[in-house]
Coordinates of C-alpha atoms in Angstrom, one line a residue:
M1 CA 1.5 -7.6 -24.2
I2 CA 3.9 -7.2 -21.4
F3 CA 6.8 -6.7 -23.7
T4 CA 4.7 -4.3 -25.9
V5 CA 4.1 -2.2 -23.0
L6 CA 7.9 -2.2 -22.1
A7 CA 9.3 -0.8 -25.3
A8 CA 6.5 1.8 -25.5
G9 CA 8.0 2.6 -22.1
W10 CA 11.6 3.1 -23.5
W11 CA 9.9 5.1 -26.2
F12 CA 7.9 7.3 -24.1
A13 CA 10.8 8.2 -21.9
S14 CA 13.1 10.0 -24.3
T15 CA 9.9 11.8 -25.4
L16 CA 9.2 13.1 -22.1
A17 CA 12.6 15.5 -22.5
A18 CA 10.1 17.9 -24.6
P19 CA 8.4 21.0 -22.4
A20 CA 5.0 19.8 -21.5
T21 CA 2.5 20.8 -19.1
F22 CA 1.7 19.1 -15.7
N23 CA -1.2 18.7 -13.5
S24 CA -1.2 17.4 -10.1
P25 CA -3.4 17.6 -6.8
S26 CA -1.9 19.0 -3.7
L27 CA -1.9 16.9 -0.8
A28 CA -0.8 17.5 3.1
R29 CA 2.7 16.6 2.9
R30 CA 5.1 18.9 2.2
S31 CA 7.4 18.4 -1.2
D32 CA 11.3 18.8 -0.5
D33 CA 11.8 20.6 -3.5
E34 CA 15.4 21.3 -2.9
L35 CA 16.2 17.8 -3.1
G36 CA 15.3 17.4 -6.9
S37 CA 12.4 16.8 -8.9
L38 CA 10.7 13.9 -10.9
V39 CA 8.3 13.4 -13.8
L40 CA 5.8 10.3 -13.4
A41 CA 4.4 9.1 -16.7
V42 CA 1.8 6.4 -17.0
K43 CA 1.4 3.9 -20.2
A44 CA -1.7 2.1 -20.3
Q45 CA -2.5 -1.4 -22.8
D46 CA -4.6 -0.2 -25.8
D47 CA -7.1 -3.1 -25.3
I48 CA -8.2 -5.3 -22.2
N49 CA -9.1 -8.4 -23.4
D50 CA -7.2 -11.1 -21.5
P51 CA -7.2 -11.1 -17.8
D52 CA -3.9 -12.8 -17.6
D53 CA -2.4 -9.6 -19.7
L54 CA -3.2 -6.6 -17.9
T55 CA -0.1 -4.5 -17.7
V56 CA 0.8 -0.9 -16.9
A57 CA 3.9 0.6 -17.3
S58 CA 5.1 3.7 -15.6
T59 CA 8.3 5.6 -16.3
V60 CA 10.3 7.6 -13.3
I61 CA 12.4 10.3 -14.5
N62 CA 14.7 12.6 -12.4
T63 CA 14.5 16.0 -14.3
G64 CA 16.6 17.6 -11.6
K65 CA 20.5 18.5 -10.9
T66 CA 20.8 16.1 -8.4
T67 CA 21.1 12.3 -8.1
L68 CA 18.1 10.8 -6.1
K69 CA 18.0 7.5 -3.7
L70 CA 14.1 6.8 -4.0
L71 CA 12.6 4.4 -1.7
N72 CA 10.5 1.2 -3.6
D73 CA 7.7 1.8 -1.7
P74 CA 5.1 -0.9 -2.3
N75 CA 2.1 1.4 -2.8
G76 CA 4.4 3.4 -5.3
P77 CA 5.7 3.2 -8.9
L78 CA 8.8 1.8 -8.4
S79 CA 7.5 -1.5 -6.8
T80 CA 6.1 -4.4 -8.4
W81 CA 3.8 -5.3 -5.5
K82 CA 0.4 -5.9 -6.2
T83 CA -1.2 -2.9 -4.3
H84 CA -3.5 -0.2 -4.9
T85 CA -1.1 2.1 -7.1
F86 CA -3.4 2.7 -10.3
E87 CA -7.2 3.7 -10.8
F88 CA -9.2 2.9 -13.7
Y89 CA -11.6 6.0 -14.1
E90 CA -14.4 5.4 -17.1
V91 CA -14.6 8.0 -19.8
P92 CA -18.3 9.3 -20.5
T93 CA -19.0 8.9 -24.0
S94 CA -19.4 12.5 -24.3
G95 CA -16.1 13.2 -22.2
S96 CA -12.5 13.7 -23.1
R97 CA -10.3 11.0 -21.6
K98 CA -7.8 13.9 -20.5
R99 CA -10.6 14.7 -18.0
A100 CA -12.2 11.8 -17.2
T101 CA -14.5 11.9 -14.1
G102 CA -16.4 8.6 -14.4
S103 CA -16.5 6.0 -11.9
T104 CA -13.6 3.9 -10.9
A105 CA -13.3 0.3 -11.7
G106 CA -13.5 -1.9 -8.5
V107 CA -9.7 -2.9 -7.2
H108 CA -8.8 -6.0 -5.1
S109 CA -5.2 -5.7 -4.2
V110 CA -2.9 -6.8 -1.1
R111 CA -2.1 -4.5 2.1
V112 CA 1.8 -4.4 2.9
K113 CA 2.9 -3.3 6.1
Y114 CA 6.0 -0.9 5.4
N115 CA 8.0 1.4 7.5
P116 CA 9.9 4.1 5.2
D117 CA 12.7 4.7 8.1
V118 CA 13.2 1.0 8.3
A119 CA 13.5 0.4 4.8
A120 CA 16.0 3.5 4.5
S121 CA 18.5 2.0 7.0
L122 CA 18.8 -1.2 5.0
S123 CA 21.8 -1.4 2.7
N124 CA 19.9 -3.9 1.0
P125 CA 19.7 -2.5 -3.0
N126 CA 16.5 -4.1 -3.8
A127 CA 15.0 -1.5 -1.2
Y128 CA 15.5 1.9 -3.2
T129 CA 15.9 2.9 -7.1
I130 CA 19.0 5.3 -7.6
L131 CA 18.4 8.0 -10.5
K132 CA 21.0 10.2 -11.7
P133 CA 20.2 13.3 -13.5
G134 CA 18.4 12.3 -16.6
E135 CA 18.2 9.1 -16.1
N136 CA 14.6 7.1 -16.0
K137 CA 13.2 4.1 -14.4
I138 CA 10.6 2.0 -16.1
V139 CA 8.5 -0.3 -14.0
V140 CA 5.8 -2.8 -15.6
H141 CA 3.1 -3.6 -13.1
D142 CA 1.1 -6.7 -13.7
L143 CA -2.1 -6.0 -12.5
S144 CA -4.2 -9.0 -13.7
G145 CA -6.6 -10.5 -11.2
M146 CA -7.1 -6.8 -9.6
Y147 CA -9.9 -4.9 -11.1
N148 CA -13.5 -5.2 -11.9
F149 CA -14.3 -3.4 -14.9
Q150 CA -18.4 -3.0 -14.5
T151 CA -19.1 -1.6 -18.0
T152 CA -17.6 -1.5 -21.2
G153 CA -15.9 1.2 -23.3
S154 CA -13.0 3.8 -22.4
Y155 CA -11.0 3.8 -19.3
E156 CA -8.3 6.5 -18.3
V157 CA -5.8 5.0 -15.7
R158 CA -4.3 7.1 -13.5
V159 CA -1.7 6.8 -10.4
T160 CA -3.4 7.2 -6.9
A161 CA -2.8 10.6 -5.1
N162 CA -0.6 8.8 -3.0
A163 CA 1.5 7.4 -5.6
E164 CA 2.5 10.7 -6.7
W165 CA 4.8 11.5 -3.7
F166 CA 8.1 9.6 -3.8
R167 CA 10.2 9.3 -0.6
V168 CA 13.9 10.3 -1.0
I169 CA 16.6 9.4 1.2
K170 CA 18.8 12.0 2.3
D171 CA 22.4 12.2 2.8
D172 CA 22.0 12.1 6.5
G173 CA 19.9 8.5 6.3
S174 CA 16.4 10.5 6.7
V175 CA 13.2 10.4 4.5
G176 CA 12.1 13.4 2.7
Y177 CA 9.6 13.6 0.0
V178 CA 9.5 14.7 -3.6
Q179 CA 6.2 15.1 -5.5
A180 CA 6.5 14.1 -9.0
K181 CA 4.9 16.0 -12.0
I182 CA 2.4 14.0 -13.7
Y183 CA 3.4 14.3 -17.5
D184 CA 0.4 15.9 -18.9
G185 CA 1.8 16.9 -22.3
P186 CA 0.0 16.1 -26.1
E187 CA 0.6 12.2 -26.0
A188 CA -0.5 11.6 -22.5
A189 CA -4.0 11.0 -23.4
N190 CA -3.6 7.9 -25.7
W191 CA -0.9 6.7 -23.4
T192 CA -3.1 6.1 -20.7
A193 CA -6.2 4.9 -22.6
S194 CA -7.3 2.0 -22.6
H195 CA -10.5 -0.1 -24.1
I196 CA -12.4 -3.0 -22.4
S197 CA -14.1 -4.7 -24.7
E198 CA -16.1 -6.9 -22.0
S199 CA -17.4 -6.1 -18.6
G200 CA -16.8 -8.2 -15.8
T201 CA -13.9 -9.1 -13.4
F202 CA -10.9 -9.6 -14.8
A203 CA -10.2 -12.9 -12.7
S204 CA -6.7 -14.1 -13.5
M205 CA -5.6 -18.0 -13.4
R206 CA -2.5 -17.2 -11.9
G207 CA -3.7 -14.7 -9.6
L208 CA -2.2 -11.8 -7.3
A209 CA 1.1 -13.1 -8.6
S210 CA 4.5 -10.7 -8.1
A211 CA 7.7 -10.7 -7.0
G212 CA 7.8 -11.8 -3.8
I213 CA 4.4 -12.3 -3.5
P214 CA 2.5 -16.1 -3.5
S215 CA -0.4 -16.3 -5.7
H216 CA -3.8 -16.8 -5.5
P217 CA -3.5 -21.0 -6.0
F218 CA -1.2 -21.0 -3.5
A219 CA -3.2 -19.5 -1.1
R220 CA -6.5 -21.3 -2.0
R221 CA -5.2 -24.5 -0.2
W222 CA -6.4 -22.8 2.9
E223 CA -9.5 -21.1 1.7
A224 CA -11.7 -24.1 2.8
D225 CA -11.1 -23.5 6.2
N226 CA -11.4 -19.4 6.4
G227 CA -13.3 -19.4 9.4
L228 CA -11.9 -19.1 13.2
T229 CA -9.6 -21.6 13.9
K230 CA -8.7 -22.8 17.6
R231 CA -5.2 -22.5 17.4
V232 CA -1.9 -20.9 15.5
L233 CA -1.7 -22.9 12.1
Y234 CA 1.8 -21.9 10.1
N235 CA 3.2 -22.5 6.9
N236 CA 7.0 -22.8 5.1
C237 CA 7.8 -21.7 9.2
S238 CA 10.5 -23.0 11.0
A239 CA 10.1 -24.4 14.6
T240 CA 12.0 -21.0 15.9
Q241 CA 9.8 -19.2 13.8
Q242 CA 6.8 -20.8 14.8
K243 CA 7.9 -20.0 18.7
D244 CA 8.1 -16.5 17.9
I245 CA 5.0 -16.1 16.2
L246 CA 3.0 -17.3 18.9
E247 CA 5.0 -15.1 21.4
S248 CA 3.9 -12.2 19.3
A249 CA 0.2 -13.6 18.8
V250 CA -0.1 -13.7 22.4
A251 CA 1.1 -10.1 23.1
A252 CA -1.2 -8.8 20.5
N253 CA -3.9 -10.4 21.9
G254 CA -2.5 -8.6 25.1
Y255 CA -2.6 -5.1 23.2
I256 CA -5.9 -5.5 21.9
A257 CA -7.2 -6.1 25.4
Q258 CA -5.9 -3.5 27.2
S259 CA -6.9 -0.9 23.8
S260 CA -10.5 -1.9 24.2
Q261 CA -10.5 -1.3 27.8
F262 CA -9.0 2.1 27.0
L263 CA -12.0 2.9 24.4
A264 CA -14.5 1.2 26.5
N265 CA -13.9 4.0 29.5
S266 CA -15.4 7.3 28.9
Y267 CA -13.5 8.7 31.0
Y268 CA -10.9 9.1 28.1
L269 CA -13.0 10.8 25.8
G270 CA -10.7 13.3 23.9
N271 CA -7.6 12.0 25.8
S272 CA -4.3 13.0 23.9
R273 CA -3.7 9.4 23.3
Y274 CA -6.6 8.6 20.9
R275 CA -6.2 12.2 19.3
T276 CA -2.7 12.0 18.7
W277 CA -3.4 8.9 16.2
F278 CA -7.3 9.3 15.5
G279 CA -7.7 13.1 16.0
P280 CA -10.1 15.0 17.7
Y281 CA -13.1 13.0 19.4
E282 CA -15.9 12.4 17.2
K283 CA -18.6 9.9 18.5
R284 CA -18.9 8.3 15.3
R285 CA -14.9 8.0 15.0
W286 CA -14.6 6.8 18.7
D287 CA -17.2 4.0 17.9
T288 CA -15.4 3.0 14.7
V289 CA -12.2 2.4 16.5
A290 CA -13.7 1.1 19.3
R291 CA -15.6 -1.4 17.2
H292 CA -12.4 -2.4 15.3
F293 CA -10.6 -3.3 18.6
T294 CA -13.7 -5.3 19.8
L295 CA -13.7 -7.2 16.4
L296 CA -9.9 -8.1 16.8
H297 CA -10.3 -9.7 20.4
G298 CA -8.6 -13.0 20.5
Q299 CA -7.8 -13.2 16.6
P300 CA -3.9 -13.3 16.6
Q301 CA -4.0 -16.5 18.1
R302 CA -6.2 -18.1 15.5
F303 CA -4.9 -16.8 12.4
K304 CA -2.5 -18.8 9.7
Y305 CA 1.0 -17.7 9.5
D306 CA 2.9 -17.8 6.2
C307 CA 6.5 -17.2 6.4
S308 CA 7.7 -17.6 2.6
C309 CA 8.2 -13.9 2.2
A310 CA 11.5 -12.7 2.3
E311 CA 11.1 -9.2 1.6
E312 CA 13.6 -7.4 3.6
D313 CA 11.9 -4.2 3.6
T314 CA 8.3 -5.2 4.5
F315 CA 6.9 -6.5 7.6
A316 CA 4.0 -8.4 6.4
Y317 CA 1.3 -8.2 4.3
V318 CA -2.5 -9.8 3.8
Y319 CA -5.2 -10.3 0.8
P320 CA -8.2 -8.3 3.1
D321 CA -11.0 -10.4 1.5
Q322 CA -9.4 -14.2 2.4
F323 CA -9.6 -13.7 6.0
G324 CA -7.5 -14.9 8.5
T325 CA -4.1 -16.0 6.7
V326 CA -1.1 -13.2 7.4
Y327 CA 2.2 -13.7 5.3
L328 CA 5.2 -12.3 7.3
C329 CA 8.1 -10.9 5.5
G330 CA 12.1 -10.0 6.5
A331 CA 11.4 -7.0 8.6
F332 CA 9.1 -8.7 10.9
W333 CA 11.9 -11.1 12.1
K334 CA 14.0 -8.3 13.0
A335 CA 11.5 -6.3 15.1
S336 CA 11.0 -6.8 18.8
V337 CA 7.8 -8.4 20.2
L338 CA 6.6 -5.4 21.8
G339 CA 7.5 -1.8 21.5
K340 CA 7.1 0.9 18.4
D341 CA 7.0 -1.2 15.1
S342 CA 6.9 -4.6 16.9
R343 CA 5.9 -8.0 15.9
A344 CA 2.9 -7.6 18.0
G345 CA 2.0 -4.6 16.4
T346 CA 2.5 -6.0 13.0
I347 CA 0.0 -8.4 13.5
I348 CA -2.4 -6.0 14.6
H349 CA -1.7 -3.7 11.7
E350 CA -2.5 -6.7 9.3
A351 CA -5.7 -8.0 11.1
T352 CA -7.1 -4.7 10.7
H353 CA -6.7 -4.9 6.7
F354 CA -8.9 -8.0 6.8
T355 CA -12.7 -6.7 5.6
R356 CA -14.3 -8.5 8.3
L357 CA -12.4 -7.0 11.4
G358 CA -12.3 -3.1 9.9
G359 CA -11.3 -3.2 6.1
T360 CA -8.5 -0.7 6.8
D361 CA -6.3 0.6 4.3
D362 CA -2.3 2.3 3.9
H363 CA -3.3 6.2 3.9
A364 CA 0.3 7.2 6.0
Y365 CA 3.2 5.0 7.4
G366 CA 5.2 5.6 10.4
H367 CA 4.6 7.7 13.5
E368 CA 5.4 11.0 12.0
E369 CA 3.0 10.3 9.0
A370 CA 0.5 8.5 10.9
Q371 CA 0.0 11.8 13.5
K372 CA -0.1 14.3 10.7
L373 CA -3.2 12.3 9.2
A374 CA -4.8 12.5 12.7
I375 CA -4.6 16.0 12.5
N376 CA -5.5 16.8 9.0
F377 CA -7.8 14.0 8.2
P378 CA -9.1 11.9 11.3
N379 CA -11.7 10.4 8.7
Q380 CA -9.2 8.5 7.0
A381 CA -7.0 7.9 10.4
I382 CA -9.8 5.9 12.2
M383 CA -9.2 3.4 8.7
N384 CA -5.4 3.4 8.6
A385 CA -3.9 0.5 9.7
D386 CA -0.7 1.9 11.4
S387 CA -2.8 4.2 13.5
H388 CA -4.6 1.2 15.1
E389 CA -1.3 -0.3 15.5
Y390 CA 0.7 2.7 17.1
F391 CA -2.6 3.4 19.2
A392 CA -2.2 -0.3 20.3
E393 CA 1.7 -0.3 20.8
N394 CA 1.8 3.4 22.7
D395 CA 5.4 3.8 22.5
P396 CA 6.5 6.2 23.5
E397 CA 3.8 6.1 26.3
I398 CA 0.9 8.8 25.9
L399 CA -1.2 8.8 29.4

């Protein structure tokens, strides 16, 4: 099926040259329209019967007049990371596929620590995609083992709201945004439609496998010991890496202890440091953040760290429901132990993703995005991993 979807992708890429209407929700980010314009189309499988054969093809087309250098964001359509990039919406029997509003299929995805500014500074061509005017990029996404379809029938696949936004590397090296227009032409309803003939979890024998990402069978070797350990454990890590990890884990514990002490002192209610990363004071939100840091206490030195990921533009990732194992990637080793986007901060970021330690998501990446999230969406900020990391790092210092 993966080859069928890919072939279909090549066909509908040329079809998109025809005039069409577009529909896309408005988000808080500002699209730099002067940078260019993009169209995004999605092609789903017609029928989903095999758990090891669940694929979606996305096509990104440069419809503007300038060449665009797009970051391969792990949470976007240009990346093959098995993140939460797509939603499957149940189509009511009396409803239309085009406007499906039913419940979504449950999703199990990896959580990735990624910084757009760091990725933009790399010369590695794997970190970005270059599209000249009129060119397109097709990516086939292997989604096997990720989705739980509760009912049989028709579903519509869409990209998540964040996945509509593409980060563009500007000529000066800074990062801007272009919001893609979602193709909504006459063929779109058929392209995005899938039929589920049997309900249940489509659990793949291969697991969450993807480029540069270990599969579940690899991780299962440690599942029997998924509780708290008494010391740091390593896999595929050199002696030097083990030393660096231990130093970073100790530093992360220090950050956590300081953050917990800060949050336990009512004197700081509404303090600018808290407001910067989590928004205006509200007791429920404050208590949520405080609880997260309480749960994190002492955890970094009890985790298992895997050093097999070589992705240069990625710091680390975890499987939220596979507690205790943190996969460290290329950007982690280039970071400092302490400070902004540090190794210690990365460990805190990933730790908050674990379901039992907070279950945070990646709503925003980087200082600028995280601060805007706190202002506009504080309820999301308290569940954003980078917000916790930057609060703990406190670099530059906010008193």
